[in-house]
Amino acid sequence: MNIILKKAEIAKNTFEFLIRTPYVAQKCEPGQFVILHVDENAERVPMTIADFDRVAGTITLIIQDIGSTSHHICHDFNEGDNILDLAGPLGQPAQMGNFGKVVVISGGIGVAPVFPIARKYKQLGNYVIGITGAKSKEFLIWQDKMQSICDENFTVTEDGSAGEKGLVTDILDEILQHDKVVYVLTIGSVPMMKKVTEITKKHGIRTVASLNAIMLDGLGMCGGCRVTVDGKTKFACCDGPEFDAHLVDFDNLLMRQGMYHSQESEVYGCGGQCKCQAQ
Amino acid sequence: MRGAMQMSGTMRNIMPEQPAEIRKTNFEEIAKGYTEEMAVAEAQRCLNCPNPMCMTGCPVKNRIPQFIHAITERDFKEAFRILKVRNSLPAICGRVCPQEKQCEAKCVLGLKGEPVAIGNLERFVADYAREHGFDSSPAVVHNLTGKRVAVVGSGPSGLTIAGELAKYGHTVTIFEALHKAGGVLAYGIPEFRLPKEIVENEINALKEMGVTIITNAIIGRTFTVDELLGEEGFDAVYLAIGASVPYFMNIPGEGLNGVYSANEFLTRVNLMHAYKFPKTATPIYIGKNVAVVGGGNVAFDAACTAKRLGAEHVYIVYRRGKEEMPARKEEIRYAEEEGIEFKFLNNPVRVLGSQDGKVVGLECIQMELGEPDASGRRRPIEKKGSEFTIPVDTVIMAIGQGVNPLIKQTTPKLAVNEQGTIIVDENCKTNVEGVFAGGDVVTGPTTVISAVGAGRRAAYFINEYLKTRRRRNQFHLPVGISARHCHVTPKVLEQLYGQRFRLSVKKYIKQPQQFASNQRVKFVSDSGVEMNLSIVGPCRAYTQIEISATDARTLGIPAIVRESGNTKGSPGGKLVGPAGEVKLDEGAIVVARHIHISEETANKYQLKQGDRVKIRVEGPRSATLDNVLVRAGLEDFDEVHLDTDESNALFVKSDDIVTIIIDDD
Ligand SMILES: Cc1cc2nc3c(=O)[nH]c(=O)nc-3n(C[C@H](O)[C@H](O)[C@H](O)COP(=O)(O)OP(=O)(O)OC[C@H]3O[C@@H](n4cnc5c(N)ncnc54)[C@H](O)[C@@H]3O)c2cc1C
Ligand code: SF4
Ligand code: FES
């Protein structure tokens, strides 16, 4: 049903899966995600669709080995294996339009969900500036793909092993000094998205963030993914995942992402470092 | 165990139960059901009234005195038959109906003593039928009509209508968003009240009737309603998506860690088996003390589940009094026995949290009852200054649910009312042609039996509606169309034989038997079926090489073709050759460019050599292939091939439906 056609380790602990799932491939739009339930005892986990091919009936998922479930998928699932349950496409597609000059800014594997959205921005006539950051070179992915669709593309690493040394927000700051950017998309760790939001708020630039809340069904029936936006409770899975970043309560999101840390670290010994530190 | 037999005419026979002290540590069913003797004794209490009041209380007008009378005669088969006339899910309803508000509320014995235990008897008969294997006695299935109905949602309403429509001879496909069918019966109501085995039994019975269930299919996303009626080729759609979006109170602190909706809490436990964490990967947080807000069945299910997960104190916080609680009476008794603590006339005003965002308490305010409101219940009013805090680690909100707006968002013309429930007329029809709806999505959260009732009513009206529809020129291939061969690539053959084969198509067509005698491969299915296959050469005009079964049996691959992937329900297996073996689900082994139907089928539908038809494969990998050529099969098999063109491989697995569409022009 959902066969893994290709699997490759494209960066440290980061795997690219090409999965044949024609219905989802046929329907998905940039910004949407799927829920995976890989086997009988597995969790249901959301994964953003990083690319899709309607003709071949495939989608691409980028999965980083950071928690128990992602570890299981990355290590126990190989080419030719079948994913028991794959549901989607879910969530609202990313907002689209011809905005003008757009910055897409991501950290870690956040670049994967950014890519199809940025590609569509470009197709719609926007001037797209990409900023991708990672800890170091070995964690950096998809720069060639970003290069191919961005008018300008910046790479940043914390240790300077690739691109410029520093943080994505340093570059953003710089760009905003001299460019008239009208729209910003950010996907990555919560602290990063929060920092981006603070910067763009100062400049009054419309900004959207795609929120990676803990999900269960992904359909709107559990409320586990709830986030606070403009003081109101929203469900990230069906009202989002993309929201007006200036209205998101990032502190609450960060706290909620840590909901099961103590339990999972007790069992898996990940010392509470799993999941939220991830992207 | 409780439940000594009571012979008094005013007291009912009580079902044996697990004692509270024991059951609150396990998830096994609380009540164990009547023995035969108890059931007969209870049935004998029934006066068999000429004007039975109980029936007026039953939402589906079960023929109550009749089925009870059959029990007194120990004709359980007949009792079961009578129950099934009106209620598709008696084993479930016998367990979860609020009988004390329905049938049993009206029973005349209730005036002086206790009413007949109608629910217990219904449960007994259905369990007896299941245990003795006459529950799935083949329902009368009419000839296939060729009309297709899409049922959206697999809760009690969807399951009911699917069975009813299948009996009329329509072809039914259920689309379910979750990975498991059953709706609330699967993810909501806990095992200790409704064993999942019973729900699965109902689902399997539907599958046996030919109903297809496609899970992980979200209508509105994977397909829209318009697509179901359009390119997916359904004649009617029944929306039974329930009312599953949890409400929150919108009080401060609801975003803290440790605040759950009852839906999330119960889904983690029932559907994802979080109580087995870390054996299962889904975690759940419970802590020492738990407050559940609400007074309905949902609240009680959450509370008793929390108890079983090890909570020391579990509180039910409810803003009215005990008498006003909508939960089933039995559930309230169970909870009391299990030590659940009640906080009546209290309403939460705030959830208190620690520095790191965890719940530490629930602040409530006391209430008093004022004038009756629209529902007839007295309206609770806050007592000023009476706030107090219950120290808890977990708060579970069970204060009601609304309808998921996805279908409305993606079917804008569909009429819904303010609360989002779908508007239907007296024929269960929505304002969209061909679209019907029923169950909680129409009424808001109600009961299993009312969802069943809606499904039965809608089945009748959909059947009427379908009569007015022109019959489509299409038919479904029954599962089990023969696959007499599978196709492998030359690479696979190399692995099997340790040598290269160079087969030319031309040569093969001249001498089709050339390889049959000496080149052998064994097919071993996952279920252990073995059969010998022989290589018969390259498939006409295609690059694959056929491996054909030499005996008349099929490959055990019901449809034609298998792609890699040991999917649920597909037979799986391996090919074993002299030099090695190849698993059928490794690599792209089996790809076919045609499907086989029996000659009988071809004759029935008047397919002739050279005809062009359309094939639709319906399953998780659906496809519609145009311009499929009908041609005679290999001489040694009485079958007909439907060939697709080179660019269109068919991917079919055993639970897929294959439809052949004949265009008349
Ligand atoms: C915890 C709990 C306890 C209850 N206890 C009782 C009880 O004791 N007695 C009683 O009579 N009633 C009880 N109820 C109420 C009862 O379960 C419901 O009234 C009944 O299940 C409604 O049936 P339904 O078929 O309308 O919908 P549901 O059972 O809600 O099923 C709807 C199904 O549709 C699926 N779905 C939703 N959207 C889509 C979509 N877009 N595409 C595809 N599928 C979709 C859902 O996943 C779900 O499986 C309880 C409810 C809950 C939650
Ligand atoms: S279906 Fe429910 S209401 Fe009707 S007889 Fe059975 S238990 Fe009573
Ligand atoms: S994940 Fe359950 S409502 Fe969003």
mmCIF file with all atom_site columns, N, CA, C and O in Angstrom, chain B residues 603-636:
data_model
loop_
_atom_site.group_PDB
_atom_site.id
_atom_site.type_symbol
_atom_site.label_atom_id
_atom_site.label_alt_id
_atom_site.label_comp_id
_atom_site.label_asym_id
_atom_site.label_entity_id
_atom_site.label_seq_id
_atom_site.pdbx_PDB_ins_code
_atom_site.Cartn_x
_atom_site.Cartn_y
_atom_site.Cartn_z
_atom_site.occupancy
_atom_site.B_iso_or_equiv
_atom_site.pdbx_formal_charge
_atom_site.auth_seq_id
_atom_site.auth_comp_id
_atom_site.auth_asym_id
_atom_site.auth_atom_id
_atom_site.pdbx_PDB_model_num
ATOM 1   N N  . ASN B 1 603 ? -18.975 -14.069 -20.302 1.00 0.00 ? 603 ASN B N  1
ATOM 2   C CA . ASN B 1 603 ? -20.240 -14.349 -20.977 1.00 0.00 ? 603 ASN B CA 1
ATOM 3   C C  . ASN B 1 603 ? -21.391 -13.608 -20.335 1.00 0.00 ? 603 ASN B C  1
ATOM 4   O O  . ASN B 1 603 ? -22.246 -13.035 -21.003 1.00 0.00 ? 603 ASN B O  1
ATOM 5   N N  . LYS B 1 604 ? -21.372 -13.619 -19.007 1.00 0.00 ? 604 LYS B N  1
ATOM 6   C CA . LYS B 1 604 ? -22.458 -12.991 -18.263 1.00 0.00 ? 604 LYS B CA 1
ATOM 7   C C  . LYS B 1 604 ? -22.602 -11.524 -18.666 1.00 0.00 ? 604 LYS B C  1
ATOM 8   O O  . LYS B 1 604 ? -23.695 -11.001 -18.785 1.00 0.00 ? 604 LYS B O  1
ATOM 9   N N  . TYR B 1 605 ? -21.464 -10.877 -18.848 1.00 0.00 ? 605 TYR B N  1
ATOM 10  C CA . TYR B 1 605 ? -21.527 -9.458  -19.153 1.00 0.00 ? 605 TYR B CA 1
ATOM 11  C C  . TYR B 1 605 ? -21.298 -9.185  -20.635 1.00 0.00 ? 605 TYR B C  1
ATOM 12  O O  . TYR B 1 605 ? -21.056 -8.065  -21.042 1.00 0.00 ? 605 TYR B O  1
ATOM 13  N N  . GLN B 1 606 ? -21.344 -10.254 -21.416 1.00 0.00 ? 606 GLN B N  1
ATOM 14  C CA . GLN B 1 606 ? -21.262 -10.145 -22.872 1.00 0.00 ? 606 GLN B CA 1
ATOM 15  C C  . GLN B 1 606 ? -20.036 -9.384  -23.351 1.00 0.00 ? 606 GLN B C  1
ATOM 16  O O  . GLN B 1 606 ? -20.118 -8.477  -24.173 1.00 0.00 ? 606 GLN B O  1
ATOM 17  N N  . LEU B 1 607 ? -18.921 -9.756  -22.785 1.00 0.00 ? 607 LEU B N  1
ATOM 18  C CA . LEU B 1 607 ? -17.676 -9.179  -23.249 1.00 0.00 ? 607 LEU B CA 1
ATOM 19  C C  . LEU B 1 607 ? -17.165 -10.042 -24.379 1.00 0.00 ? 607 LEU B C  1
ATOM 20  O O  . LEU B 1 607 ? -17.127 -11.266 -24.282 1.00 0.00 ? 607 LEU B O  1
ATOM 21  N N  . LYS B 1 608 ? -16.766 -9.381  -25.475 1.00 0.00 ? 608 LYS B N  1
ATOM 22  C CA . LYS B 1 608 ? -16.271 -10.142 -26.617 1.00 0.00 ? 608 LYS B CA 1
ATOM 23  C C  . LYS B 1 608 ? -14.828 -9.760  -26.895 1.00 0.00 ? 608 LYS B C  1
ATOM 24  O O  . LYS B 1 608 ? -14.389 -8.650  -26.592 1.00 0.00 ? 608 LYS B O  1
ATOM 25  N N  . GLN B 1 609 ? -14.146 -10.687 -27.491 1.00 0.00 ? 609 GLN B N  1
ATOM 26  C CA . GLN B 1 609 ? -12.776 -10.424 -27.911 1.00 0.00 ? 609 GLN B CA 1
ATOM 27  C C  . GLN B 1 609 ? -12.745 -9.135  -28.726 1.00 0.00 ? 609 GLN B C  1
ATOM 28  O O  . GLN B 1 609 ? -13.561 -8.929  -29.619 1.00 0.00 ? 609 GLN B O  1
ATOM 29  N N  . GLY B 1 610 ? -11.813 -8.252  -28.396 1.00 0.00 ? 610 GLY B N  1
ATOM 30  C CA . GLY B 1 610 ? -11.687 -7.021  -29.161 1.00 0.00 ? 610 GLY B CA 1
ATOM 31  C C  . GLY B 1 610 ? -12.451 -5.846  -28.554 1.00 0.00 ? 610 GLY B C  1
ATOM 32  O O  . GLY B 1 610 ? -12.236 -4.698  -28.925 1.00 0.00 ? 610 GLY B O  1
ATOM 33  N N  . ASP B 1 611 ? -13.365 -6.119  -27.586 1.00 0.00 ? 611 ASP B N  1
ATOM 34  C CA . ASP B 1 611 ? -14.064 -5.017  -26.915 1.00 0.00 ? 611 ASP B CA 1
ATOM 35  C C  . ASP B 1 611 ? -13.066 -4.143  -26.171 1.00 0.00 ? 611 ASP B C  1
ATOM 36  O O  . ASP B 1 611 ? -12.011 -4.600  -25.737 1.00 0.00 ? 611 ASP B O  1
ATOM 37  N N  . ARG B 1 612 ? -13.461 -2.907  -25.994 1.00 0.00 ? 612 ARG B N  1
ATOM 38  C CA . ARG B 1 612 ? -12.646 -2.015  -25.166 1.00 0.00 ? 612 ARG B CA 1
ATOM 39  C C  . ARG B 1 612 ? -13.479 -1.645  -23.943 1.00 0.00 ? 612 ARG B C  1
ATOM 40  O O  . ARG B 1 612 ? -14.628 -1.236  -24.071 1.00 0.00 ? 612 ARG B O  1
ATOM 41  N N  . VAL B 1 613 ? -12.920 -1.771  -22.769 1.00 0.00 ? 613 VAL B N  1
ATOM 42  C CA . VAL B 1 613 ? -13.642 -1.404  -21.555 1.00 0.00 ? 613 VAL B CA 1
ATOM 43  C C  . VAL B 1 613 ? -12.752 -0.509  -20.704 1.00 0.00 ? 613 VAL B C  1
ATOM 44  O O  . VAL B 1 613 ? -11.592 -0.282  -21.014 1.00 0.00 ? 613 VAL B O  1
ATOM 45  N N  . LYS B 1 614 ? -13.352 -0.020  -19.635 1.00 0.00 ? 614 LYS B N  1
ATOM 46  C CA . LYS B 1 614 ? -12.600 0.739   -18.644 1.00 0.00 ? 614 LYS B CA 1
ATOM 47  C C  . LYS B 1 614 ? -12.505 -0.133  -17.410 1.00 0.00 ? 614 LYS B C  1
ATOM 48  O O  . LYS B 1 614 ? -13.452 -0.845  -17.091 1.00 0.00 ? 614 LYS B O  1
ATOM 49  N N  . ILE B 1 615 ? -11.391 -0.064  -16.729 1.00 0.00 ? 615 ILE B N  1
ATOM 50  C CA . ILE B 1 615 ? -11.304 -0.794  -15.468 1.00 0.00 ? 615 ILE B CA 1
ATOM 51  C C  . ILE B 1 615 ? -11.032 0.204   -14.368 1.00 0.00 ? 615 ILE B C  1
ATOM 52  O O  . ILE B 1 615 ? -10.186 1.076   -14.518 1.00 0.00 ? 615 ILE B O  1
ATOM 53  N N  . ARG B 1 616 ? -11.776 0.054   -13.301 1.00 0.00 ? 616 ARG B N  1
ATOM 54  C CA . ARG B 1 616 ? -11.442 0.863   -12.144 1.00 0.00 ? 616 ARG B CA 1
ATOM 55  C C  . ARG B 1 616 ? -10.999 -0.070  -11.028 1.00 0.00 ? 616 ARG B C  1
ATOM 56  O O  . ARG B 1 616 ? -11.679 -1.027  -10.695 1.00 0.00 ? 616 ARG B O  1
ATOM 57  N N  . VAL B 1 617 ? -9.850  0.215   -10.480 1.00 0.00 ? 617 VAL B N  1
ATOM 58  C CA . VAL B 1 617 ? -9.373  -0.530  -9.329  1.00 0.00 ? 617 VAL B CA 1
ATOM 59  C C  . VAL B 1 617 ? -9.567  0.381   -8.144  1.00 0.00 ? 617 VAL B C  1
ATOM 60  O O  . VAL B 1 617 ? -9.128  1.524   -8.153  1.00 0.00 ? 617 VAL B O  1
ATOM 61  N N  . GLU B 1 618 ? -10.254 -0.129  -7.145  1.00 0.00 ? 618 GLU B N  1
ATOM 62  C CA . GLU B 1 618 ? -10.632 0.734   -6.056  1.00 0.00 ? 618 GLU B CA 1
ATOM 63  C C  . GLU B 1 618 ? -10.062 0.181   -4.774  1.00 0.00 ? 618 GLU B C  1
ATOM 64  O O  . GLU B 1 618 ? -10.380 -0.916  -4.361  1.00 0.00 ? 618 GLU B O  1
ATOM 65  N N  . GLY B 1 619 ? -9.190  0.915   -4.209  1.00 0.00 ? 619 GLY B N  1
ATOM 66  C CA . GLY B 1 619 ? -8.540  0.512   -2.979  1.00 0.00 ? 619 GLY B CA 1
ATOM 67  C C  . GLY B 1 619 ? -7.600  1.634   -2.678  1.00 0.00 ? 619 GLY B C  1
ATOM 68  O O  . GLY B 1 619 ? -7.694  2.688   -3.290  1.00 0.00 ? 619 GLY B O  1
ATOM 69  N N  . PRO B 1 620 ? -6.688  1.404   -1.777  1.00 0.00 ? 620 PRO B N  1
ATOM 70  C CA . PRO B 1 620 ? -5.783  2.502   -1.447  1.00 0.00 ? 620 PRO B CA 1
ATOM 71  C C  . PRO B 1 620 ? -4.952  2.951   -2.640  1.00 0.00 ? 620 PRO B C  1
ATOM 72  O O  . PRO B 1 620 ? -4.360  3.998   -2.614  1.00 0.00 ? 620 PRO B O  1
ATOM 73  N N  . ARG B 1 621 ? -4.890  2.155   -3.686  1.00 0.00 ? 621 ARG B N  1
ATOM 74  C CA . ARG B 1 621 ? -4.117  2.639   -4.817  1.00 0.00 ? 621 ARG B CA 1
ATOM 75  C C  . ARG B 1 621 ? -5.009  2.676   -6.055  1.00 0.00 ? 621 ARG B C  1
ATOM 76  O O  . ARG B 1 621 ? -4.725  2.085   -7.085  1.00 0.00 ? 621 ARG B O  1
ATOM 77  N N  . SER B 1 622 ? -6.085  3.364   -5.961  1.00 0.00 ? 622 SER B N  1
ATOM 78  C CA . SER B 1 622 ? -7.074  3.270   -7.017  1.00 0.00 ? 622 SER B CA 1
ATOM 79  C C  . SER B 1 622 ? -6.566  3.823   -8.338  1.00 0.00 ? 622 SER B C  1
ATOM 80  O O  . SER B 1 622 ? -5.678  4.653   -8.376  1.00 0.00 ? 622 SER B O  1
ATOM 81  N N  . ALA B 1 623 ? -7.128  3.349   -9.380  1.00 0.00 ? 623 ALA B N  1
ATOM 82  C CA . ALA B 1 623 ? -6.774  3.862   -10.687 1.00 0.00 ? 623 ALA B CA 1
ATOM 83  C C  . ALA B 1 623 ? -7.918  3.560   -11.628 1.00 0.00 ? 623 ALA B C  1
ATOM 84  O O  . ALA B 1 623 ? -8.643  2.584   -11.439 1.00 0.00 ? 623 ALA B O  1
ATOM 85  N N  . THR B 1 624 ? -8.085  4.386   -12.607 1.00 0.00 ? 624 THR B N  1
ATOM 86  C CA . THR B 1 624 ? -9.032  4.058   -13.654 1.00 0.00 ? 624 THR B CA 1
ATOM 87  C C  . THR B 1 624 ? -8.232  3.939   -14.938 1.00 0.00 ? 624 THR B C  1
ATOM 88  O O  . THR B 1 624 ? -7.456  4.822   -15.269 1.00 0.00 ? 624 THR B O  1
ATOM 89  N N  . LEU B 1 625 ? -8.375  2.832   -15.606 1.00 0.00 ? 625 LEU B N  1
ATOM 90  C CA . LEU B 1 625 ? -7.626  2.609   -16.837 1.00 0.00 ? 625 LEU B CA 1
ATOM 91  C C  . LEU B 1 625 ? -8.611  2.585   -17.992 1.00 0.00 ? 625 LEU B C  1
ATOM 92  O O  . LEU B 1 625 ? -9.576  1.822   -17.978 1.00 0.00 ? 625 LEU B O  1
ATOM 93  N N  . ASP B 1 626 ? -8.368  3.421   -18.938 1.00 0.00 ? 626 ASP B N  1
ATOM 94  C CA . ASP B 1 626 ? -9.253  3.487   -20.095 1.00 0.00 ? 626 ASP B CA 1
ATOM 95  C C  . ASP B 1 626 ? -8.795  2.488   -21.138 1.00 0.00 ? 626 ASP B C  1
ATOM 96  O O  . ASP B 1 626 ? -7.672  2.015   -21.111 1.00 0.00 ? 626 ASP B O  1
ATOM 97  N N  . ASN B 1 627 ? -9.671  2.218   -22.062 1.00 0.00 ? 627 ASN B N  1
ATOM 98  C CA . ASN B 1 627 ? -9.236  1.549   -23.265 1.00 0.00 ? 627 ASN B CA 1
ATOM 99  C C  . ASN B 1 627 ? -8.568  0.204   -23.010 1.00 0.00 ? 627 ASN B C  1
ATOM 100 O O  . ASN B 1 627 ? -7.501  -0.089  -23.532 1.00 0.00 ? 627 ASN B O  1
ATOM 101 N N  . VAL B 1 628 ? -9.173  -0.578  -22.160 1.00 0.00 ? 628 VAL B N  1
ATOM 102 C CA . VAL B 1 628 ? -8.607  -1.878  -21.839 1.00 0.00 ? 628 VAL B CA 1
ATOM 103 C C  . VAL B 1 628 ? -9.159  -2.905  -22.827 1.00 0.00 ? 628 VAL B C  1
ATOM 104 O O  . VAL B 1 628 ? -10.358 -2.994  -23.057 1.00 0.00 ? 628 VAL B O  1
ATOM 105 N N  . LEU B 1 629 ? -8.264  -3.670  -23.405 1.00 0.00 ? 629 LEU B N  1
ATOM 106 C CA . LEU B 1 629 ? -8.638  -4.605  -24.459 1.00 0.00 ? 629 LEU B CA 1
ATOM 107 C C  . LEU B 1 629 ? -9.086  -5.940  -23.881 1.00 0.00 ? 629 LEU B C  1
ATOM 108 O O  . LEU B 1 629 ? -8.444  -6.488  -22.993 1.00 0.00 ? 629 LEU B O  1
ATOM 109 N N  . VAL B 1 630 ? -10.175 -6.444  -24.400 1.00 0.00 ? 630 VAL B N  1
ATOM 110 C CA . VAL B 1 630 ? -10.617 -7.771  -23.988 1.00 0.00 ? 630 VAL B CA 1
ATOM 111 C C  . VAL B 1 630 ? -10.086 -8.778  -25.006 1.00 0.00 ? 630 VAL B C  1
ATOM 112 O O  . VAL B 1 630 ? -10.263 -8.604  -26.208 1.00 0.00 ? 630 VAL B O  1
ATOM 113 N N  . ARG B 1 631 ? -9.414  -9.798  -24.528 1.00 0.00 ? 631 ARG B N  1
ATOM 114 C CA . ARG B 1 631 ? -8.945  -10.817 -25.462 1.00 0.00 ? 631 ARG B CA 1
ATOM 115 C C  . ARG B 1 631 ? -8.984  -12.181 -24.776 1.00 0.00 ? 631 ARG B C  1
ATOM 116 O O  . ARG B 1 631 ? -9.030  -12.275 -23.550 1.00 0.00 ? 631 ARG B O  1
ATOM 117 N N  . ALA B 1 632 ? -8.934  -13.199 -25.577 1.00 0.00 ? 632 ALA B N  1
ATOM 118 C CA . ALA B 1 632 ? -8.964  -14.544 -25.019 1.00 0.00 ? 632 ALA B CA 1
ATOM 119 C C  . ALA B 1 632 ? -7.681  -14.808 -24.262 1.00 0.00 ? 632 ALA B C  1
ATOM 120 O O  . ALA B 1 632 ? -6.628  -14.260 -24.574 1.00 0.00 ? 632 ALA B O  1
ATOM 121 N N  . GLY B 1 633 ? -7.773  -15.614 -23.267 1.00 0.00 ? 633 GLY B N  1
ATOM 122 C CA . GLY B 1 633 ? -6.598  -15.945 -22.475 1.00 0.00 ? 633 GLY B CA 1
ATOM 123 C C  . GLY B 1 633 ? -5.801  -17.048 -23.136 1.00 0.00 ? 633 GLY B C  1
ATOM 124 O O  . GLY B 1 633 ? -6.030  -17.416 -24.285 1.00 0.00 ? 633 GLY B O  1
ATOM 125 N N  . LEU B 1 634 ? -4.858  -17.569 -22.393 1.00 0.00 ? 634 LEU B N  1
ATOM 126 C CA . LEU B 1 634 ? -4.080  -18.678 -22.911 1.00 0.00 ? 634 LEU B CA 1
ATOM 127 C C  . LEU B 1 634 ? -4.996  -19.863 -23.181 1.00 0.00 ? 634 LEU B C  1
ATOM 128 O O  . LEU B 1 634 ? -5.988  -20.060 -22.493 1.00 0.00 ? 634 LEU B O  1
ATOM 129 N N  . GLU B 1 635 ? -4.596  -20.649 -24.160 1.00 0.00 ? 635 GLU B N  1
ATOM 130 C CA . GLU B 1 635 ? -5.506  -21.727 -24.575 1.00 0.00 ? 635 GLU B CA 1
ATOM 131 C C  . GLU B 1 635 ? -5.818  -22.720 -23.469 1.00 0.00 ? 635 GLU B C  1
ATOM 132 O O  . GLU B 1 635 ? -6.884  -23.274 -23.378 1.00 0.00 ? 635 GLU B O  1
ATOM 133 N N  . ASP B 1 636 ? -4.828  -22.944 -22.621 1.00 0.00 ? 636 ASP B N  1
ATOM 134 C CA . ASP B 1 636 ? -5.063  -23.995 -21.642 1.00 0.00 ? 636 ASP B CA 1
ATOM 135 C C  . ASP B 1 636 ? -5.870  -23.555 -20.422 1.00 0.00 ? 636 ASP B C  1
ATOM 136 O O  . ASP B 1 636 ? -6.096  -24.321 -19.511 1.00 0.00 ? 636 ASP B O  1
#
